[in-house]
Amino acid sequence: MKSSLLKTLAFAIAILASSFSFGQAFQGKAYYQTKTTIDMSQFGGGNRQVSPEQMKRWQERMKSFLEKEYILTFNKEESIYKEEERLEAQGSGGGWGGFASSFTGGPKYKNVKDKELIQDQEFFGKQFLIKDELKNLEWKMGSETKQIGNYTVFKATATKPVTGLDWRSMRRRQPEATKKEKDSTKADKSGDPMDEVEIPKTIEVVAWYTPQIPINQGPDDYWGLPGLILEVNADRTTILCTKIIMNPKEKDNIKKPEKGEVVTQEEYTEITTKKMQEMRDNWRGRRGGRRN
């Protein structure tokens, strides 16, 4: 009887200690590495052949764009997801670097209590502040587990809608779809590579979360599970946590991004889609002028 009482008391103390450690003043930092895999051979530009040497140069230039490091600073209610600053080799990005920066976001703020999402985003030199409702995914909880560092993680899956010009999911159209489109529209022979590119409407997501850190935060857009998300596999992108610091001595202020023209996600998608269409039309116009 006495032994049972002591065990119950010890369990209660452990629960109280855990609740205290994850109180309002609690803060943590999770470091993530992201990698997106793209088959560059799919985007040769119409019928133009790309040499192995040129393909290698493309891959080197895109490496800093496809492989990035981020820091997620979080508490029980808020988080801010920022790319970790690093020095780039001179000339490593070329003209591509400026173009690519228009598709990579700045700091992303999430408030899981107020369901608030704020994204700092630059697009072709103009600063936007995307404010929208934080939408949850319909997670399907699995029983599969594995180990990531010192943490036991559990599997969850979901189907995620793709919003806007998400370059990470761009792929070449299936030959049948491309042929049908050209036959139905009698497209010209401009060689526009974007004619062969499509973005799926949804992608499949596999997430791994740990109840050992009982907060429903995660990297990028991901959240809503009963534990910090340490790994995400979404289509061709992998996000993997490499280090966690719990209650650092020097705490960071989790500040909402404030600079830029305020738009919703729907409005931002409309702006970017229109801009990309203008660029395609101008490109086709120049190509047509050179043929004449």
Short mmCIF file of N, CA and C in Angstrom, two decimals, residues 1 5 27 67 78 88 90 94 108-109 178 197 216 228 246 251 261 273:
data_model
loop_
_atom_site.label_atom_id
_atom_site.label_comp_id
_atom_site.label_asym_id
_atom_site.label_seq_id
_atom_site.Cartn_x
_atom_site.Cartn_y
_atom_site.Cartn_z
N MET A 1 0.84 -1.20 0.00
CA MET A 1 0.00 0.00 0.00
C MET A 1 0.87 1.25 0.00
N LEU A 5 1.41 4.06 -2.99
CA LEU A 5 1.19 5.48 -2.74
C LEU A 5 2.39 6.31 -3.16
N GLN A 27 10.80 28.22 -23.75
CA GLN A 27 11.18 28.50 -25.13
C GLN A 27 12.17 27.44 -25.60
N GLU A 67 19.15 23.45 -51.06
CA GLU A 67 19.56 22.95 -49.75
C GLU A 67 19.75 24.14 -48.82
N GLU A 78 3.54 30.40 -29.87
CA GLU A 78 4.08 31.09 -31.03
C GLU A 78 5.36 30.42 -31.54
N GLU A 88 27.51 33.40 -49.01
CA GLU A 88 27.53 32.69 -50.29
C GLU A 88 28.83 32.99 -51.01
N GLN A 90 31.16 34.10 -53.94
CA GLN A 90 30.93 35.13 -54.94
C GLN A 90 30.63 34.51 -56.29
N GLY A 94 24.88 33.55 -59.60
CA GLY A 94 24.70 34.18 -60.89
C GLY A 94 23.38 34.92 -60.95
N LYS A 108 8.70 33.25 -41.12
CA LYS A 108 7.30 32.81 -41.09
C LYS A 108 6.86 32.67 -39.64
N TYR A 109 5.84 33.43 -39.26
CA TYR A 109 5.34 33.46 -37.88
C TYR A 109 4.04 32.65 -37.79
N THR A 178 0.80 17.19 -72.39
CA THR A 178 1.43 18.24 -73.18
C THR A 178 0.95 18.20 -74.63
N VAL A 197 5.71 22.67 -67.87
CA VAL A 197 5.79 22.58 -66.41
C VAL A 197 4.39 22.63 -65.80
N ASN A 216 2.44 21.76 -30.21
CA ASN A 216 1.99 21.44 -31.57
C ASN A 216 2.57 22.42 -32.59
N LEU A 228 6.37 18.26 -31.00
CA LEU A 228 7.17 19.01 -31.98
C LEU A 228 7.49 18.12 -33.19
N MET A 246 16.66 23.33 -25.59
CA MET A 246 15.50 23.61 -24.75
C MET A 246 15.86 24.67 -23.72
N LYS A 251 17.07 34.09 -24.30
CA LYS A 251 15.83 33.86 -25.06
C LYS A 251 15.66 34.92 -26.15
N GLU A 261 3.64 45.16 -47.97
CA GLU A 261 2.23 45.36 -48.32
C GLU A 261 1.43 44.16 -47.82
N THR A 273 0.89 35.06 -59.93
CA THR A 273 0.48 34.38 -61.15
C THR A 273 0.41 35.36 -62.32
#
